[in-house]
PDB file of C-alpha atoms in Angstrom:
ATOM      1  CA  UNK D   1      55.599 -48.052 -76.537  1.00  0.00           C
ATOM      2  CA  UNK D   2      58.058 -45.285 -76.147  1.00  0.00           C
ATOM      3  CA  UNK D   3      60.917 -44.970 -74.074  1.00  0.00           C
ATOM      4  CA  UNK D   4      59.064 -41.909 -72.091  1.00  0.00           C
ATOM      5  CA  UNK D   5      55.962 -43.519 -71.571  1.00  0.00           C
ATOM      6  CA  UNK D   6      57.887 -46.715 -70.800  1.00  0.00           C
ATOM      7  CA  UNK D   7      59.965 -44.468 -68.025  1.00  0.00           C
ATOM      8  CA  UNK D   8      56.677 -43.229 -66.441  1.00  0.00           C
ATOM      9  CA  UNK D   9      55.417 -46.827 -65.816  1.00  0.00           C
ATOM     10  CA  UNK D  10      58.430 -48.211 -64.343  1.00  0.00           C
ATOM     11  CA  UNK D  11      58.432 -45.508 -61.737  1.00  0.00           C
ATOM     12  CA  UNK D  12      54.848 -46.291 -60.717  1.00  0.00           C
ATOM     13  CA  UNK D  13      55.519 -48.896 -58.583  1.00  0.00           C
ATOM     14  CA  UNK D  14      58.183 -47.585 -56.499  1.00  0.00           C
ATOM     15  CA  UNK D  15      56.107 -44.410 -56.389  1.00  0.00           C
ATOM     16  CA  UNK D  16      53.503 -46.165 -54.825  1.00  0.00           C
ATOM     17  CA  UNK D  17      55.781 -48.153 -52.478  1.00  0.00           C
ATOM     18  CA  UNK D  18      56.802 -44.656 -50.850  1.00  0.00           C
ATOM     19  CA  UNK D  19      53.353 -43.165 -50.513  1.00  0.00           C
ATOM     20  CA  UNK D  20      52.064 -46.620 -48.830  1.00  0.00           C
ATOM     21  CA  UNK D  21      54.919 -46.560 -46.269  1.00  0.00           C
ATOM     22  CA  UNK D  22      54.781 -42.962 -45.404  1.00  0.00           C
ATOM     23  CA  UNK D  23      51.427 -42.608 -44.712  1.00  0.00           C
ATOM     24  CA  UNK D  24      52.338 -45.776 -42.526  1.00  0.00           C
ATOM     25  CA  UNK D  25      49.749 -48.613 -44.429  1.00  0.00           C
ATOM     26  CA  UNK D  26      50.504 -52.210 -44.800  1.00  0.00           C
ATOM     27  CA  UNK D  27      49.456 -54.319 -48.143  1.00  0.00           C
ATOM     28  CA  UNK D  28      47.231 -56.374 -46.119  1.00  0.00           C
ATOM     29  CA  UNK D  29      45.334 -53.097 -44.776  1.00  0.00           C
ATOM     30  CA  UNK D  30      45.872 -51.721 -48.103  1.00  0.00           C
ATOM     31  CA  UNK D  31      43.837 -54.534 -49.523  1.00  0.00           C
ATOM     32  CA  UNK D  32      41.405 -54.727 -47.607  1.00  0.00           C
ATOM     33  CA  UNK D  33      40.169 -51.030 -48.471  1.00  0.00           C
ATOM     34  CA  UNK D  34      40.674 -51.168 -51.618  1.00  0.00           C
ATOM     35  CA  UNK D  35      39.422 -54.646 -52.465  1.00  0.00           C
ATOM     36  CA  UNK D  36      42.376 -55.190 -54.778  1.00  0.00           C
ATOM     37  CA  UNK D  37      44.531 -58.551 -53.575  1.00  0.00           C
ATOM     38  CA  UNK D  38      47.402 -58.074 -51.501  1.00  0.00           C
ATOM     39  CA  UNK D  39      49.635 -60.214 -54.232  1.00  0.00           C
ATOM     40  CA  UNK D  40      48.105 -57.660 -56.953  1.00  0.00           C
ATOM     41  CA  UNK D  41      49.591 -54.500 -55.202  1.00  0.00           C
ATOM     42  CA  UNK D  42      53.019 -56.433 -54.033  1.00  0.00           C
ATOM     43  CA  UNK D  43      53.596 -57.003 -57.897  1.00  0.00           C
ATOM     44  CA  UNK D  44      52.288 -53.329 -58.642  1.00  0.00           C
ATOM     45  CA  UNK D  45      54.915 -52.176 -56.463  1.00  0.00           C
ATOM     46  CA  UNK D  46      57.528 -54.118 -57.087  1.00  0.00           C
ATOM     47  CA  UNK D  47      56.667 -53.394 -60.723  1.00  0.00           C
ATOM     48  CA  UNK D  48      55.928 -57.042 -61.848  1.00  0.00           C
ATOM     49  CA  UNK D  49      52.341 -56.101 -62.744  1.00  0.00           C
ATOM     50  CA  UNK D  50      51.557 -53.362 -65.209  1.00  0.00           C
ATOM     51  CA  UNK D  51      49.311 -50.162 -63.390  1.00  0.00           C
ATOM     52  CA  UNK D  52      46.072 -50.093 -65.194  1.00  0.00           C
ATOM     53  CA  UNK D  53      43.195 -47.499 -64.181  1.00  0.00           C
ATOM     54  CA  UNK D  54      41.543 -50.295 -62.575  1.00  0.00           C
ATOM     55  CA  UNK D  55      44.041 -50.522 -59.879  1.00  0.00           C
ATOM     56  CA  UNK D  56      44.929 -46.897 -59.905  1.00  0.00           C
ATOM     57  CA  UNK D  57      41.901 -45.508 -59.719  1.00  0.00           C
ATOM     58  CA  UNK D  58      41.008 -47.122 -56.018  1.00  0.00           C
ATOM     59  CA  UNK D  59      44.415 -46.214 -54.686  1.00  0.00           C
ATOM     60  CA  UNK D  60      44.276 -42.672 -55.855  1.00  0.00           C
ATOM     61  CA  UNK D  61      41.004 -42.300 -54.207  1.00  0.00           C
ATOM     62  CA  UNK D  62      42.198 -43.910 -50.844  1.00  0.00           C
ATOM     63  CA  UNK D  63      45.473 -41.345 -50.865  1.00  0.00           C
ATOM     64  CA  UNK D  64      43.196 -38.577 -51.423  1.00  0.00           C
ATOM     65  CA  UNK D  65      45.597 -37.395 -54.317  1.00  0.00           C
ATOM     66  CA  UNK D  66      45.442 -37.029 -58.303  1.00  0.00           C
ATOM     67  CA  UNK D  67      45.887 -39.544 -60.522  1.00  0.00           C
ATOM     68  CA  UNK D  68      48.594 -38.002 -62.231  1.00  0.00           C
ATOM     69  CA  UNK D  69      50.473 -38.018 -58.918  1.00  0.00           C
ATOM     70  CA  UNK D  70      50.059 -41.429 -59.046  1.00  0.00           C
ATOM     71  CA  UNK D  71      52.069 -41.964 -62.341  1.00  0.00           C
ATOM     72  CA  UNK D  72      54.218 -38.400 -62.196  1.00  0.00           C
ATOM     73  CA  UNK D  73      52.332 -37.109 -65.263  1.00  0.00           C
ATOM     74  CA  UNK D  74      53.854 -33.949 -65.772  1.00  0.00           C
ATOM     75  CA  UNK D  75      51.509 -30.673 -64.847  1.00  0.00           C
ATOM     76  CA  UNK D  76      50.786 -28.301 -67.222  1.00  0.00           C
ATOM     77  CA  UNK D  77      48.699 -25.391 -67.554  1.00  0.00           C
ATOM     78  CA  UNK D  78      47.307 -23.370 -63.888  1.00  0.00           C
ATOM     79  CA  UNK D  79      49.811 -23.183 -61.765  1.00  0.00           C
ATOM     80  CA  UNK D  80      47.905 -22.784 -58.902  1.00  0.00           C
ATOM     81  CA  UNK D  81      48.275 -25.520 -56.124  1.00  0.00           C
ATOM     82  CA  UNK D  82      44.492 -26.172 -54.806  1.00  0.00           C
ATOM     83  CA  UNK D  83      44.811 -27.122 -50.977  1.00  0.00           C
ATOM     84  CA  UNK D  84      42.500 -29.748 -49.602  1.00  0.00           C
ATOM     85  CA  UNK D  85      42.633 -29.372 -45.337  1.00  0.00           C
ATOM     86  CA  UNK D  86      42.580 -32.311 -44.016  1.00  0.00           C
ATOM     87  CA  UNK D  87      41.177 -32.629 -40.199  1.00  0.00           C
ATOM     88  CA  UNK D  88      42.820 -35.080 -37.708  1.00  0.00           C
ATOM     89  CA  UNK D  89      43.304 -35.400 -33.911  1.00  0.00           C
ATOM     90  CA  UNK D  90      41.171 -32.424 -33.591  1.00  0.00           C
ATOM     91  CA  UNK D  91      43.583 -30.356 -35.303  1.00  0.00           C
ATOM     92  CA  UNK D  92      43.879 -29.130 -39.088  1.00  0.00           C
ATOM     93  CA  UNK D  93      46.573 -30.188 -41.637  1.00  0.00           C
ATOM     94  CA  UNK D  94      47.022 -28.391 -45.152  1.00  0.00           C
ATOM     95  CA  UNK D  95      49.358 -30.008 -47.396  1.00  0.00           C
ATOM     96  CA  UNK D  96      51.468 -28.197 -49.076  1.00  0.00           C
ATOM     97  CA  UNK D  97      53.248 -30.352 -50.842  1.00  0.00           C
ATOM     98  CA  UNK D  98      52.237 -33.188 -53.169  1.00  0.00           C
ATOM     99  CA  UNK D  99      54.625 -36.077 -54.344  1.00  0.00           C
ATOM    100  CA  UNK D 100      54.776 -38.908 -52.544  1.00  0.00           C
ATOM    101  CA  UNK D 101      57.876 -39.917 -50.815  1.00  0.00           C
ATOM    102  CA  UNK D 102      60.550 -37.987 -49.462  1.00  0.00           C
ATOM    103  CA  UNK D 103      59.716 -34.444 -47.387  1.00  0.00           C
ATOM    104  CA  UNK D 104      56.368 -33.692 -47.027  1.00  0.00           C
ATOM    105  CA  UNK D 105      55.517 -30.286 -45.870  1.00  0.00           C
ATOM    106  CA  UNK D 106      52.537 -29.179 -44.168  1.00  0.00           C
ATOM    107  CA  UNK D 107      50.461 -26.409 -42.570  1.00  0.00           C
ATOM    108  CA  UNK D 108      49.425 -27.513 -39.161  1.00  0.00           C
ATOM    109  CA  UNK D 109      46.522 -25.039 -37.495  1.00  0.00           C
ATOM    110  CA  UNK D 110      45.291 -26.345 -33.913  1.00  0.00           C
ATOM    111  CA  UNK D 111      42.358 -24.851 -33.223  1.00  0.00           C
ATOM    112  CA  UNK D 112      41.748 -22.725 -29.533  1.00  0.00           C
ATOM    113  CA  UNK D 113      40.200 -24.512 -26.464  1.00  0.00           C
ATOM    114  CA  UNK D 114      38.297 -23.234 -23.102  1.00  0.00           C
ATOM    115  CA  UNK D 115      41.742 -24.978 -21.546  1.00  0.00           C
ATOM    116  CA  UNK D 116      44.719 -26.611 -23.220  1.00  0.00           C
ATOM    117  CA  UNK D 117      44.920 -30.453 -23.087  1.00  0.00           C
ATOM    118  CA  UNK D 118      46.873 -32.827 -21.877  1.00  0.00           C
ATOM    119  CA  UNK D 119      49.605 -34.470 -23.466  1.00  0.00           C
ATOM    120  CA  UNK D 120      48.963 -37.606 -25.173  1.00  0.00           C
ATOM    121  CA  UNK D 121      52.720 -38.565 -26.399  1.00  0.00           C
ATOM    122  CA  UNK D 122      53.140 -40.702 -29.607  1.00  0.00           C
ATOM    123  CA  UNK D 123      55.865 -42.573 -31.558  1.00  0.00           C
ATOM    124  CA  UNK D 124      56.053 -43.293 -34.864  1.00  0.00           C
ATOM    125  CA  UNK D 125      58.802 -43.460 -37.408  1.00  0.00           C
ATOM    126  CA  UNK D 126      60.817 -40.413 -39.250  1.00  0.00           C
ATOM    127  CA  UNK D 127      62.355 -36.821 -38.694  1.00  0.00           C
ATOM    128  CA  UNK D 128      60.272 -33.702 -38.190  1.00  0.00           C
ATOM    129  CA  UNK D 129      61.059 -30.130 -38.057  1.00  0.00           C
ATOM    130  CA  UNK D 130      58.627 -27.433 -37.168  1.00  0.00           C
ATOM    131  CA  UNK D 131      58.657 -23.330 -36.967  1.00  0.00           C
ATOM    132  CA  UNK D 132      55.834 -22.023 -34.940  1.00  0.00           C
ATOM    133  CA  UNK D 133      53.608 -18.958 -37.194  1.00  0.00           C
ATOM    134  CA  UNK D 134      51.352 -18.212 -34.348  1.00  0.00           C
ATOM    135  CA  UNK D 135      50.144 -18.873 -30.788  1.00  0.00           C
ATOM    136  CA  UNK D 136      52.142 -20.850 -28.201  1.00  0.00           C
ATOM    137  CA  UNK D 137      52.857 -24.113 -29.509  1.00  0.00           C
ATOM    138  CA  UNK D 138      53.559 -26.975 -26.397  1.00  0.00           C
ATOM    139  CA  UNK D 139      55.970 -29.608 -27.571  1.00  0.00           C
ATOM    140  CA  UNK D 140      56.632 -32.587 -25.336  1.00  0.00           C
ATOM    141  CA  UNK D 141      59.392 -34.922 -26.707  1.00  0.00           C
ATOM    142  CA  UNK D 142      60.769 -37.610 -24.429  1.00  0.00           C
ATOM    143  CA  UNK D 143      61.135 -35.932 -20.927  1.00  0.00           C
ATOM    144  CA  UNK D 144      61.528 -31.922 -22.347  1.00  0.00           C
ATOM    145  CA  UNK D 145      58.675 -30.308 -22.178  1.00  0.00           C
ATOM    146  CA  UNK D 146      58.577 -27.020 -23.950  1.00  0.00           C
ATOM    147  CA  UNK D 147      57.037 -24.074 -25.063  1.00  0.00           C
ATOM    148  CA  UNK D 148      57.519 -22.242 -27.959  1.00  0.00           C
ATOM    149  CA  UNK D 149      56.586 -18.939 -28.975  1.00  0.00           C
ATOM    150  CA  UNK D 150      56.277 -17.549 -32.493  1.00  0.00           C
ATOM    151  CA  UNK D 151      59.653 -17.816 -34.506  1.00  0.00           C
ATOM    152  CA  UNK D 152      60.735 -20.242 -32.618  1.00  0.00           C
ATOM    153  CA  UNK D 153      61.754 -23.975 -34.714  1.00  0.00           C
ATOM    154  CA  UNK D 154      62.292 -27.290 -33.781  1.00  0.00           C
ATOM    155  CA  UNK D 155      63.657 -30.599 -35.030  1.00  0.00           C
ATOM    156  CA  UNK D 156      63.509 -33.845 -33.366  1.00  0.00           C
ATOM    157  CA  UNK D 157      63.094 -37.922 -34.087  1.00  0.00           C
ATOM    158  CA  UNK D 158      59.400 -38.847 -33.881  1.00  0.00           C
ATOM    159  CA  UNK D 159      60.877 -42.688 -32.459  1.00  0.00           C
ATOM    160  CA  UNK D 160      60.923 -40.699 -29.183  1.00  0.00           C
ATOM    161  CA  UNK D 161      57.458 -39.924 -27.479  1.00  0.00           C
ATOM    162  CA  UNK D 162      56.293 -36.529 -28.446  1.00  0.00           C
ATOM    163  CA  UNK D 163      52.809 -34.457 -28.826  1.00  0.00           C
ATOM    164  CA  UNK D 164      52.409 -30.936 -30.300  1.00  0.00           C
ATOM    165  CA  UNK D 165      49.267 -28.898 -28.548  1.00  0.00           C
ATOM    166  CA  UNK D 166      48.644 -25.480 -27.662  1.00  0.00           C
ATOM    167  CA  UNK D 167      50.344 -24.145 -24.429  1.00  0.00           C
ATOM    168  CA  UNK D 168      47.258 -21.696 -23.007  1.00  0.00           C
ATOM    169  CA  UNK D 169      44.374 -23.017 -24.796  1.00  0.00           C
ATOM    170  CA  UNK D 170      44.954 -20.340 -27.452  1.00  0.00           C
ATOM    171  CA  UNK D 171      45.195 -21.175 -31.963  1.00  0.00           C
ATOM    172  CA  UNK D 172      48.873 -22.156 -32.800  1.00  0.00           C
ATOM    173  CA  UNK D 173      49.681 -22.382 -36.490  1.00  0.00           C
ATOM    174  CA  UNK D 174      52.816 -23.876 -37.424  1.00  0.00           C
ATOM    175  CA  UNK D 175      55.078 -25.468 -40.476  1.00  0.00           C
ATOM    176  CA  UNK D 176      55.876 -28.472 -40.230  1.00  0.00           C
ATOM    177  CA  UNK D 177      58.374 -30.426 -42.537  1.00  0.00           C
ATOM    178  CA  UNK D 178      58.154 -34.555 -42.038  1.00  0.00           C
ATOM    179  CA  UNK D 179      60.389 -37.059 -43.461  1.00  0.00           C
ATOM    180  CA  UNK D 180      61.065 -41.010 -42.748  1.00  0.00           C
ATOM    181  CA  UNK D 181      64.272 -41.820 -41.042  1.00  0.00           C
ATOM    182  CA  UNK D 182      67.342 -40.151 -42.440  1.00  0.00           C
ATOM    183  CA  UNK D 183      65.316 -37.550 -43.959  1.00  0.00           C
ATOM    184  CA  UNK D 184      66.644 -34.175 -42.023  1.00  0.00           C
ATOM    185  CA  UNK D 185      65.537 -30.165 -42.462  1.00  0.00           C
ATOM    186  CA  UNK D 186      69.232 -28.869 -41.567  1.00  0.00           C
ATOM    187  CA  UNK D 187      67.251 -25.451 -40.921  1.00  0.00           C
ATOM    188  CA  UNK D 188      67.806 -23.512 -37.357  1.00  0.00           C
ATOM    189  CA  UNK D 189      66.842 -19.641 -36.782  1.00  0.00           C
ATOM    190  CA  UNK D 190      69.815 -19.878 -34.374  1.00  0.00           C
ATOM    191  CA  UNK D 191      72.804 -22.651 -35.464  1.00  0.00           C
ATOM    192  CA  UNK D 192      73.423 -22.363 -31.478  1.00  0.00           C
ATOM    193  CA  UNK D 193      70.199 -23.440 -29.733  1.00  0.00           C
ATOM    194  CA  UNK D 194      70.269 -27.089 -29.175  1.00  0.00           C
ATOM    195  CA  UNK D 195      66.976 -29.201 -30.479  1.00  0.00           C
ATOM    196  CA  UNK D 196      64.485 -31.057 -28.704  1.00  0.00           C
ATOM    197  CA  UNK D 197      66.296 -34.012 -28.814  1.00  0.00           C
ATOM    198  CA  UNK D 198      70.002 -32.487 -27.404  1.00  0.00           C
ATOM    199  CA  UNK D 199      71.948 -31.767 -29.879  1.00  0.00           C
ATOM    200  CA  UNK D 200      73.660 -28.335 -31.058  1.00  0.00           C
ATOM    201  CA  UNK D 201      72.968 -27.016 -34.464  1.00  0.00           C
TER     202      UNK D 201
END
């Protein structure tokens, strides 16, 4: 086996490490979707067991994502990326980014309601920055409560409550740019306004 091919195998089981933990999935849950033993996919990722298409072939169909993402195959040919929406909380995400690990951007649209709702504030871990397209995006994040019109960005630690809705019922379509913990977008339109969570750009 060459060296290449050699290098492409090694990094399949950390790559599959990162895109477990940030879509926030334990072995045991990973498991039991996939029917693959928990032991099986600990050794996968800690790169004691060699990937096979037997074992990659489940996974890549649970992460909704290419098999050559799966083993960082290098692209060739169209260029073109080929967005697949994906609908949660009542809202619409569009990736627009694919590796797994690291940033992730996305294209968040939430749709328009007869009346906004009301916040339903949630923690989980990581960094997230957002920059509102269109509409009047609501952001709640620990005890600020704010709105923000188009143009406007934000950055704050999703450890602390938050919940992103519309402010008057009306479609908001925003960027957003997530990342686990010490993962920052060091991106302001105005290096003065202070984020959600306090501090001063």
């Amino acid at each position: 086996m060459d060296r290449t091919t050699e290098d492409v195998l090694e990094a399949v089981g950390p790559r599959l490490r990162a895109l477990r933990r940030d879509r926030g999935i334990t072995l045991a849950d990973l498991a039991a979707a996939t029917g693959v033993s928990e032991s099986t996919l600990s050794r996968l990722e800690s790169g004691q067991r060699r990937a096979t298409l037997e074992l990659l072939l489940p996974l890549a169909r649970l992460y909704d994502v290419p098999l050559d993402d799966l083993v960082g195959a290098p692209r060739t040919g169209d260029p073109r990326i080929h967005l697949k929406p994906v609908r949660r909380f009542g809202m619409v995400f569009v990736p627009l980014s694919r590796r797994p690990g690291g940033v992730h951007a996305f294209k968040m649209v939430i749709p328009a309601r007869p009346s906004p709702l009301e916040p339903t504030p949630q923690t989980h871990e990581g960094f997230e920055w957002l920059y509102v397209l269109s509409g009047r995006l609501r952001l709640v994040v620990g005890e600020r409560d704010l709105t923000l019109p188009p143009g406007e960005a934000a950055e704050f630690d999703t450890s602390l409550p938050h919940w992103l809705g519309s402010a008057d019922g009306g479609a908001v379509e925003l960027l957003i740019l997530f990342g686990l913990q010490g993962v920052r977008a060091h991106v302001r339109a105005d290096a003065h306004r202070s984020s959600p969570d306090g501090s001063q750009g």
